[in-house]
XYZ file of C-alpha atoms in Angstrom:
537
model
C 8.461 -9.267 6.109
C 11.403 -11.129 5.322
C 11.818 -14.103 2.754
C 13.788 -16.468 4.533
C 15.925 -19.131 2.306
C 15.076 -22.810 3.353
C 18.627 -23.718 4.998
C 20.108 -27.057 4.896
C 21.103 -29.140 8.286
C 23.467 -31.566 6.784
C 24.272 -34.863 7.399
C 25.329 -34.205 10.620
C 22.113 -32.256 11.886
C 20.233 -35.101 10.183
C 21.613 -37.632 12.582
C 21.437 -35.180 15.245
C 17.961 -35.067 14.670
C 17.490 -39.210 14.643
C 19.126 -39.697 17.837
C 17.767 -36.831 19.644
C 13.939 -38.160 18.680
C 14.932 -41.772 19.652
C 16.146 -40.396 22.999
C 13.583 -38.896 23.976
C 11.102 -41.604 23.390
C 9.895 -43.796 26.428
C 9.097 -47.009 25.306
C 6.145 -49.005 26.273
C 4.503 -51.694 25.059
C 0.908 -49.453 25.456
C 2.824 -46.208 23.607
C 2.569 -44.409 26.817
C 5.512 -43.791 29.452
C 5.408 -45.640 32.585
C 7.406 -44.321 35.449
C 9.447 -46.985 35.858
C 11.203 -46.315 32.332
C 10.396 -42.793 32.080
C 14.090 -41.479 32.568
C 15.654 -40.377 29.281
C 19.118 -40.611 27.668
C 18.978 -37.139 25.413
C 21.544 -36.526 22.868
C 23.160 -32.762 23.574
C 25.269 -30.643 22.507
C 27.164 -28.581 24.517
C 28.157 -24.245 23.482
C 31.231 -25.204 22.218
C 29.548 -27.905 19.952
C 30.434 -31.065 21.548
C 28.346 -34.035 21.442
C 27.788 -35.126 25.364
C 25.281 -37.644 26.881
C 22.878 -36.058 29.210
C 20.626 -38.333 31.817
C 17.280 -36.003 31.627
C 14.931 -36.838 34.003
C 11.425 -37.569 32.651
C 10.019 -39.556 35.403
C 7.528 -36.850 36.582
C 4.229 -36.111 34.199
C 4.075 -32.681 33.627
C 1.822 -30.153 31.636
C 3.224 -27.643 30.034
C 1.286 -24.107 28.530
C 1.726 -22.323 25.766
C 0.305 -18.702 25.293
C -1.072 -18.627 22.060
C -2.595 -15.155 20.453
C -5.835 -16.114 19.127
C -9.437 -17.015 19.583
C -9.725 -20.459 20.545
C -11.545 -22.704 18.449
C -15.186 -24.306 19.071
C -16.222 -26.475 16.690
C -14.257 -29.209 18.685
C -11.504 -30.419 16.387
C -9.101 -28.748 18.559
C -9.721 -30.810 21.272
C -9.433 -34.066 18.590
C -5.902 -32.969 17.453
C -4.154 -31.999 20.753
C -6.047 -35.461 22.015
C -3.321 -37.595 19.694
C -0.432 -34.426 19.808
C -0.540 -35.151 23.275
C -0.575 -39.015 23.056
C 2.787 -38.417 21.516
C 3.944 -35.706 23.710
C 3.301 -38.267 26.303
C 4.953 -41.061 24.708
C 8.393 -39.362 24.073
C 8.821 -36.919 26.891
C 5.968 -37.602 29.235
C 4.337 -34.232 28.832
C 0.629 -32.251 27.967
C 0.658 -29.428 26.045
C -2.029 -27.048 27.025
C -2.608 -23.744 24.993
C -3.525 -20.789 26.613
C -5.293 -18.502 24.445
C -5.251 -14.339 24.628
C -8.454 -13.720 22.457
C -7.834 -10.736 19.777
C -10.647 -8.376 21.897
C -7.842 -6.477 23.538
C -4.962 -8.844 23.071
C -2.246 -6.189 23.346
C -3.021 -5.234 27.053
C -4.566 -8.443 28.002
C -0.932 -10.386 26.880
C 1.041 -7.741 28.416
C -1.055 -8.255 32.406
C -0.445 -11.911 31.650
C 2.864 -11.220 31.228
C 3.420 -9.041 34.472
C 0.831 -11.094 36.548
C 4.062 -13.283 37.477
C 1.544 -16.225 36.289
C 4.118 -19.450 35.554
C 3.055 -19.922 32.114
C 5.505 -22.523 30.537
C 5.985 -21.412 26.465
C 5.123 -17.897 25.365
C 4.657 -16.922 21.950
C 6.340 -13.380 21.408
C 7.783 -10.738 19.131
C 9.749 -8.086 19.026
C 8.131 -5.666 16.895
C 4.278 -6.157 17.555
C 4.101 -8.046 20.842
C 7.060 -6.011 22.958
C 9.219 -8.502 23.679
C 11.796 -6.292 24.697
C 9.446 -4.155 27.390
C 8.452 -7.382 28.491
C 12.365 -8.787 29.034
C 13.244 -5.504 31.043
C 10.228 -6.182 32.915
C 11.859 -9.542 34.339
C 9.057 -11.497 32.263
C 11.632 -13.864 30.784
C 13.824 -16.681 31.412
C 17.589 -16.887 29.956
C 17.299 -20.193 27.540
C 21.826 -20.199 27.055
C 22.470 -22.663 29.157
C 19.567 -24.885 28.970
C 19.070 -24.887 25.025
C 22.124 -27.091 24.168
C 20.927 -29.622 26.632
C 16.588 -29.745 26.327
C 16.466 -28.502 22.008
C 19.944 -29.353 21.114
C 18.674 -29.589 17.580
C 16.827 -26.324 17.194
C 20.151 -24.948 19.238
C 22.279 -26.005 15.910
C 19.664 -25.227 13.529
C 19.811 -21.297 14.614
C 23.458 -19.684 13.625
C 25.299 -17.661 15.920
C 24.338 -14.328 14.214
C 20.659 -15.058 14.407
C 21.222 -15.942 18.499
C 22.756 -12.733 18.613
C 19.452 -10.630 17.753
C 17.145 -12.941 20.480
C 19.526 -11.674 23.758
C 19.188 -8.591 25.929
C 21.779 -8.241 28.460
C 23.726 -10.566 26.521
C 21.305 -13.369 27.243
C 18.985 -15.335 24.932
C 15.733 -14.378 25.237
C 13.410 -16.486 22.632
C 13.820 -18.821 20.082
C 13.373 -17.005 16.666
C 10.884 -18.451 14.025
C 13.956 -17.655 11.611
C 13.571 -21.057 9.020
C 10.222 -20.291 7.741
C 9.523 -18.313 4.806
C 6.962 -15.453 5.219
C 6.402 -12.052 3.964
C 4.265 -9.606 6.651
C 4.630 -5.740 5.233
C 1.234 -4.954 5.372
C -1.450 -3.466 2.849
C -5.184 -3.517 1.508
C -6.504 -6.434 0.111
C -8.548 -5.217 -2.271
C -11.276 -7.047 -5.198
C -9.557 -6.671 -8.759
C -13.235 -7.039 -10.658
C -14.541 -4.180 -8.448
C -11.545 -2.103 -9.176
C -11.849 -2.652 -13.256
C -15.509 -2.323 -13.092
C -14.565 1.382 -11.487
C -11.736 2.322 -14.765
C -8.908 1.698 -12.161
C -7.131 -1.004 -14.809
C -3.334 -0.851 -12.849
C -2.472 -2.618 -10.127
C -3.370 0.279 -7.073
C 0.030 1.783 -6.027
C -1.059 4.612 -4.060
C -3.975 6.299 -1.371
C -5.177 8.057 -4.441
C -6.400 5.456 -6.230
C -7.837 3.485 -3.266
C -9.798 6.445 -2.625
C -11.523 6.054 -6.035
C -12.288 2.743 -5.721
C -13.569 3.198 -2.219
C -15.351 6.120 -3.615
C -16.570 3.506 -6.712
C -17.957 1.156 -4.035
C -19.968 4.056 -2.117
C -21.678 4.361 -5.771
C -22.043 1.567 -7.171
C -22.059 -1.320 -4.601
C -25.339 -0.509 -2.153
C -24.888 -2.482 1.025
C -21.079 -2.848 0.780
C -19.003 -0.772 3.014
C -15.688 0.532 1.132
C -14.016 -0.421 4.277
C -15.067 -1.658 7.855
C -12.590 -1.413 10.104
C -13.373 -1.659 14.452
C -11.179 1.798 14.962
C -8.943 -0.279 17.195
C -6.281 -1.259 14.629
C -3.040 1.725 14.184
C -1.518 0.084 11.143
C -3.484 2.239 8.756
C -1.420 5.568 10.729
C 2.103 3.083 9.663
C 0.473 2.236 6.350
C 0.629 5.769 5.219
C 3.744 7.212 6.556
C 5.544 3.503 5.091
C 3.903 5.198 1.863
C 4.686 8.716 2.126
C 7.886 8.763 3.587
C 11.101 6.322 3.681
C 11.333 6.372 7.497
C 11.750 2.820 9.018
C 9.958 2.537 12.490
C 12.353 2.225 15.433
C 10.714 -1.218 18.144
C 9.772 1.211 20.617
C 6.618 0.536 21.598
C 4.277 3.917 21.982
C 0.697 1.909 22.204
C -1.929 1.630 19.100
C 0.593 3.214 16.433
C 4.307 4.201 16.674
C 5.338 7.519 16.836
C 9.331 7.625 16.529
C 11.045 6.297 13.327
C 14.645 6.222 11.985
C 14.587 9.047 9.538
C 15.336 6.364 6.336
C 17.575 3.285 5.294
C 20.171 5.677 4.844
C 19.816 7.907 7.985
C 18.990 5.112 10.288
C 20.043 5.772 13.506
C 18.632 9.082 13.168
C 15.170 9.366 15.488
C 12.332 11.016 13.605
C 9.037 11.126 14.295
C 6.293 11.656 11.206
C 4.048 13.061 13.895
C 5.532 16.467 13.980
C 5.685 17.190 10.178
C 3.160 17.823 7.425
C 2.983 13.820 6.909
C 0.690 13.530 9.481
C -1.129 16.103 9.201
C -2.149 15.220 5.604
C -2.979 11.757 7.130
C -4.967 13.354 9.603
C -6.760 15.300 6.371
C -6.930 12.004 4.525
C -8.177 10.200 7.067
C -11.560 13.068 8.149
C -12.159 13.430 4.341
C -12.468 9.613 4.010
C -14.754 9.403 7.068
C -17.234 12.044 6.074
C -17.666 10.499 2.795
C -18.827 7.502 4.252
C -15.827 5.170 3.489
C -16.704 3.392 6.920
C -19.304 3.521 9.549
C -20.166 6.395 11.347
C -19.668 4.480 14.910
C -16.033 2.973 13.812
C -15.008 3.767 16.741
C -17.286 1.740 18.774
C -17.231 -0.930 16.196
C -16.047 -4.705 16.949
C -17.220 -6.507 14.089
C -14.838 -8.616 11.718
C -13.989 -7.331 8.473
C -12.264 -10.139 6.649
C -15.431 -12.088 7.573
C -17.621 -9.304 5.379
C -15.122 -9.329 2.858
C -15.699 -12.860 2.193
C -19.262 -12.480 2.289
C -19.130 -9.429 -0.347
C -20.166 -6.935 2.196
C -16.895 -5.294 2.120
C -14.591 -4.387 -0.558
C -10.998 -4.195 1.311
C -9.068 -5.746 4.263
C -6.043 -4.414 6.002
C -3.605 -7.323 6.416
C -0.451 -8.570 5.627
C 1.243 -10.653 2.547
C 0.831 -13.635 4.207
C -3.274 -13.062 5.055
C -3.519 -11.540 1.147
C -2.048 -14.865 0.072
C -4.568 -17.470 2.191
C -7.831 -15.198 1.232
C -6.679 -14.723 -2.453
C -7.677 -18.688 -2.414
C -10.840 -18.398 -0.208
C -12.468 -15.716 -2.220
C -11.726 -17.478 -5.654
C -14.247 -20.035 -3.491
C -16.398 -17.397 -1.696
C -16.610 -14.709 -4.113
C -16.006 -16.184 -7.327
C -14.059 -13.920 -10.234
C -13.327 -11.241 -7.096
C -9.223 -11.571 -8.340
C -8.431 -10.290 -5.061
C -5.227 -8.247 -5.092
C -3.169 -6.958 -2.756
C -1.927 -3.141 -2.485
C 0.830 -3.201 -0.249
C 2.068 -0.110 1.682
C 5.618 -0.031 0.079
C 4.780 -0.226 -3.483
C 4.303 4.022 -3.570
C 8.381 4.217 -2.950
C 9.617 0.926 -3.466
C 10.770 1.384 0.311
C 10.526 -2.096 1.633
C 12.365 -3.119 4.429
C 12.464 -7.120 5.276
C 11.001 -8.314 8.457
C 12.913 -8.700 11.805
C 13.906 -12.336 12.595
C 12.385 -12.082 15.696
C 8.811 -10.716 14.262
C 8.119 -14.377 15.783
C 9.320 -16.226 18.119
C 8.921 -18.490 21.656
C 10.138 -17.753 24.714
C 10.177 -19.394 28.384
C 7.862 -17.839 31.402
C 10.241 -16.152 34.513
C 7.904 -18.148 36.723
C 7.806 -21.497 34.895
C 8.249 -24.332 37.009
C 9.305 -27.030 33.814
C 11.184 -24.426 31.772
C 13.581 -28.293 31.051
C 10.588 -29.566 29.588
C 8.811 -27.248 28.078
C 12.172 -26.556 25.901
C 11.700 -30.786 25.040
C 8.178 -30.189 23.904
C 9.192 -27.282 21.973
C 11.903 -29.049 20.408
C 8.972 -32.114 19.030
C 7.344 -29.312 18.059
C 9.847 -27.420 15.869
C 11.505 -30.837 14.802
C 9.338 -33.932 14.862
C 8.154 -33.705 11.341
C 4.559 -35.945 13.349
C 4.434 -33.347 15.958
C 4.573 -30.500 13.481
C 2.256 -31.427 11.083
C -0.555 -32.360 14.139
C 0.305 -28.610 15.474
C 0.001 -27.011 12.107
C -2.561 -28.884 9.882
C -4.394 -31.149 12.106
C -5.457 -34.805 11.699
C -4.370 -36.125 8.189
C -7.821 -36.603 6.110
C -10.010 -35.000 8.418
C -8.093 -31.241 8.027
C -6.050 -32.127 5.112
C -4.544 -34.888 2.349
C -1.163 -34.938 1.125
C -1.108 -35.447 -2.581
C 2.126 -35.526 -4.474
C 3.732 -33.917 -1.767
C 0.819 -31.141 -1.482
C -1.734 -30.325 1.065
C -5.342 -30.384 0.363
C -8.604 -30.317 1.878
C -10.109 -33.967 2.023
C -13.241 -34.141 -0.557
C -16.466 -33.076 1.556
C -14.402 -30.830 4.213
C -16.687 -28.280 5.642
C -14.708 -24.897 7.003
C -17.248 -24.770 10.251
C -17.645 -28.312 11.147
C -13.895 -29.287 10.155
C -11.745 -26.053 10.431
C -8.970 -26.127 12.729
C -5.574 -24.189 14.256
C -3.323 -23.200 16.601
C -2.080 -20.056 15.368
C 0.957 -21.402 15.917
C 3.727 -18.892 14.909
C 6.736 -19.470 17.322
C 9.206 -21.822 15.416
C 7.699 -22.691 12.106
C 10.353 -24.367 9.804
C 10.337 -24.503 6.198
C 11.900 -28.670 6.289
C 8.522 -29.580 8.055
C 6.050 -27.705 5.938
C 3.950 -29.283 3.150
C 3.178 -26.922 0.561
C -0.118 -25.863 -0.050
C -1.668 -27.309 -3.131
C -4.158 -24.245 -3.407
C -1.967 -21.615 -3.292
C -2.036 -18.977 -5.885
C -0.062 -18.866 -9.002
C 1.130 -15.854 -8.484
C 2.590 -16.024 -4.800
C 6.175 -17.148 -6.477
C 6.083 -13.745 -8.884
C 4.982 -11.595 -5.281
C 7.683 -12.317 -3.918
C 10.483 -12.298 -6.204
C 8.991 -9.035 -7.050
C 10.047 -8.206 -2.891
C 12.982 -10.091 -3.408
C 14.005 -7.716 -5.980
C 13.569 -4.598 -3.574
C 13.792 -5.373 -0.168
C 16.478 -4.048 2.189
C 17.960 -5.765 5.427
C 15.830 -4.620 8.414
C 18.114 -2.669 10.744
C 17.007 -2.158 13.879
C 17.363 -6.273 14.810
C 19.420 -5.938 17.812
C 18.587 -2.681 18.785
C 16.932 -3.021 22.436
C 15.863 0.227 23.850
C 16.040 0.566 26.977
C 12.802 2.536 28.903
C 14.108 2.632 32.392
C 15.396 6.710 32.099
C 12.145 7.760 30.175
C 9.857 5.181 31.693
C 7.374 8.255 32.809
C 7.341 9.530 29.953
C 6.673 6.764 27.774
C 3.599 5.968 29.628
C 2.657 9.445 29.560
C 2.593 9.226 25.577
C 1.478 5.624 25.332
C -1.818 6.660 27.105
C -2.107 10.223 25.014
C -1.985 8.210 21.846
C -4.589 5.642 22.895
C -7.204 8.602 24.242
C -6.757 10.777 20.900
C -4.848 8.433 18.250
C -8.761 6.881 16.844
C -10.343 9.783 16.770
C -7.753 11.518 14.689
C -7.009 7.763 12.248
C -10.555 7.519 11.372
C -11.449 10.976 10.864
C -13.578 11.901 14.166
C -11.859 14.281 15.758
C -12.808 17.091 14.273
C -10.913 19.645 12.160
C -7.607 17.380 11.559
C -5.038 20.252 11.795
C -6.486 21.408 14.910
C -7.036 17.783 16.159
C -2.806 17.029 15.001
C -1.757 20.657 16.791
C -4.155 19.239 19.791
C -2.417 15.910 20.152
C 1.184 17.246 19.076
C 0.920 19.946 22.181
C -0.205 16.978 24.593
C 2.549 15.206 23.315
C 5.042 17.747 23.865
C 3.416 17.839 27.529
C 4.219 14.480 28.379
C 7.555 14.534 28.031
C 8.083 13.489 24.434
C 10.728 15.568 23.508
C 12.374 13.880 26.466
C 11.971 10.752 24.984
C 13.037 10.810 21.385
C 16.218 12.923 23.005
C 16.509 8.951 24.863
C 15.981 7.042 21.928
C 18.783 8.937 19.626
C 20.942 8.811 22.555
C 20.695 5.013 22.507
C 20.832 4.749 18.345
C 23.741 6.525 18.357
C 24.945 3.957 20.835
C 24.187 1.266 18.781
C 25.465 3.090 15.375
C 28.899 2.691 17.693
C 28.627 -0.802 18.492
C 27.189 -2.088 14.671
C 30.135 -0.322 13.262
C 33.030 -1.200 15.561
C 31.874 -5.021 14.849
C 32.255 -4.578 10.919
């Protein structure tokens, strides 16, 4: 959630960056490596920040994965785009990418069993506060990248400060490479259409649960066929959503399955472990959430439910989405296509209490497989990607004037683009940098006044370096993690019956489990951490 400032490399980084991409290209008369020339001089840089020459050994082809979070795409420009990416990836470290997706239909325990399979996937995309990063790195599922990121990205190892390595290790050892130069905002919210809401009397921006219940309520009577809200009953933001609105506490990255259930208490009483489940906030969710579903605000099978919302949303068939700022921001300018005079707007969580807290660093990032057998090269393909301004553009936008034009210095769609037959991505979120991006010509007016208005607010997310370690609770946290995927749905969307029975229900299984046990661990470990942050001031 955090607006990151554009940082500048300097002349030195600058030439860095020009000897670096010479290096590492192979030349050959056909722009392809032979093997006979396919051994490298790389410019590195040593820890201590010494310029050394490095003989790196390209003379072997190799193809190198990348897990990806996403559904991959079919219309075939995919293939088109990583058909010349990998021309060059070929060219200047004799290397295929290959992307291995983990479609969205269970992605959280499908990229976890990847993960653990002991697979030797090459580049992983990961994060530490939605894709448990730091479960995963006491699981073994990591490599250490210290000693080999001076030598294979030695520009990407001077572009990241020292204080911003120091929030990617556990065990004192660098983890992933943070996606910390690129300027994005992901506290999350309703998207929500602005002519609906006037045509309702709701005038104001919507600040509050109230208020969206009206206008869901103004939908139900006044827009037949158009579902207030259509959600799958898979998602647990909408369980963060209201707490983030009804309370100041700042969840702690302890993973407890579909929604989190232990919190530091606020900004100012951080490293004190709450959890929202055990007071009336939840409970008044729960209430919330029943009175919502027996009006009709979603389906009546929501729980069984797979369907895509966004996708109705742009089709007019229903009135919200639950996303981030970032998602608010790209469908603000598809439904001024799609849904013309629909002034989407965007209620985010925070705006009740003003209680926003910028994102982690590491809410994106790319790590290196424990089993890879090229981790050398895979950190040389990551560093075209991250650096090569070619390489970037290919991986982010696609083929210049098939998925995009650049005019004066803005991205648009070429005249005649068609979303099905031309659409393409990567979802590519592991070490975007704002010096590579080209702005997007279509983006809304108002993005600049969003976030300034965050800007104005926000507070330094705290819990950065915090790594909790599961080892002494490790029964107990799967104990909870499987209570709150068996009763958590039924209780967020209202079909569990009555909600304070169905909260006393899940609190008392809770209890069972060993959750007292747990949140005893976690405050033992913040006020560990309270120790260490303070003794380094």
């Amino acid at each position: 959630m955090i607006k990151r400032k554009k940082k500048a490399l300097g002349v030195a980084l600058a030439a860095t960056l020009a000897v670096s991409l010479t290096a590492c290209t192979t030349p050959s008369s056909t722009g392809t490596s032979s093997t006979d020339k396919a051994t490298t001089t790389a410019a590195a840089t040593t820890a201590a920040g010494t310029p050394s020459s490095n003989k790196i050994d390209t003379s072997e082809f190799q193809t190198i994965s990348y897990v990806m979070l996403g559904d991959k795409p079919k219309n075939g420009q995919f293939e088109k785009v990583m058909e010349k990416l990998n021309a060059i990836l070929k060219q200047k470290v004799n290397a295929k990418l290959e992307i291995k997706w983990v479609e969205w239909a269970d992605w959280q325990t499908k990229y976890n069993l990847l993960l653990a399979s002991g697979e030797p996937v090459d580049l992983i995309t990961v994060a530490t506060d939605w894709l448990d990063t730091w479960q995963n790195a006491q699981k073994g599922a990591f490599q250490s990248l210290d000693k080999l990121l001076p030598i294979y990205a030695p520009l990407t190892w001077k572009e990241v400060p020292p204080e911003n390595w120091a929030e990617t290790k556990y065990k004192n050892q660098i983890m992933l490479i943070p996606e910390d130069h690129y300027t994005q905002w992901v506290n999350h919210g309703f998207l929500y259409r602005g002519d609906w809401a006037k045509e309702f009397g709701i005038t104001a921006p919507i600040k509050d649960w109230e208020t969206l219940g009206k206008y869901f309520q103004g939908v139900k009577d006044k827009k037949p066929g158009v579902m207030p809200w259509d959600p799958n009953g898979t998602s647990g933001d909408i369980a963060g959503g209201y707490i983030n609105s009804h309370t100041d506490a700042i969840e702690l990255p302890v993973s407890t399955g579909m929604f989190g259930l232990i919190y530091g208490k606020s900004y100012d009483a951080k490293y004190t472990a709450y959890s929202p489940v055990f007071d009336d906030t939840f409970v008044n969710f729960a209430k919330q959430m029943k009175e919502w579903g027996d009006k009709g605000f979603w389906r009546e099978d929501v729980l069984n439910y797979k369907g895509d919302n966004r996708s109705e949303l742009e089709a007019g068939k229903s009135s919200v989405d639950q996303h981030h700022t970032q998602t608010f921001l790209g469908e603000r300018t598809k439904m001024d296509k799609l849904q013309p005079g629909s002034d989407l707007q965007f209620f985010p969580f925070s705006s009740t209490r003003n209680n926003l807290v910028s994102m982690s660093i590491t809410h994106g990032g790319t790590s290196i497989g424990a089993k890879s057998k090229h981790p050398e090269r895979a950190l040389m393909v990551y560093e075209l990607i991250r650096q090569d301004p070619e390489v970037y553009r290919l991986m982010n936008y696609g083929l210049e004037g098939v998925q995009y034009v650049v005019k004066d210095g803005k991205r648009y769609r070429p005249d005649g683009y068609d979303v099905q037959r031309d659409d393409f991505y990567t979802d590519f979120w592991g070490g975007r940098v704002d010096k590579n991006e080209i702005p997007d010509g279509n983006d809304w007016v108002g993005k600049g006044d969003l976030y300034a208005s965050y800007d104005k607010i926000k507070k330094a997310y705290p819990y950065g370096r915090f790594v909790f370690d599961k080892s002494p609770v490790t029964n107990e946290l799967t104990a909870v993690t499987q209570i709150v995927g068996q009763m958590g749905p039924a209780i967020l969307y209202g079909k569990a019956g009555d909600p304070v029975k169905a909260v006393n229900d899940f609190r008392a299984k809770l209890k069972a489990a060993g959750f007292d046990k747990l949140q005893t661990e976690v405050q033992k470990q913040l006020d560990a951490f309270k120790t260490t942050i303070e003794s380094s001031k």
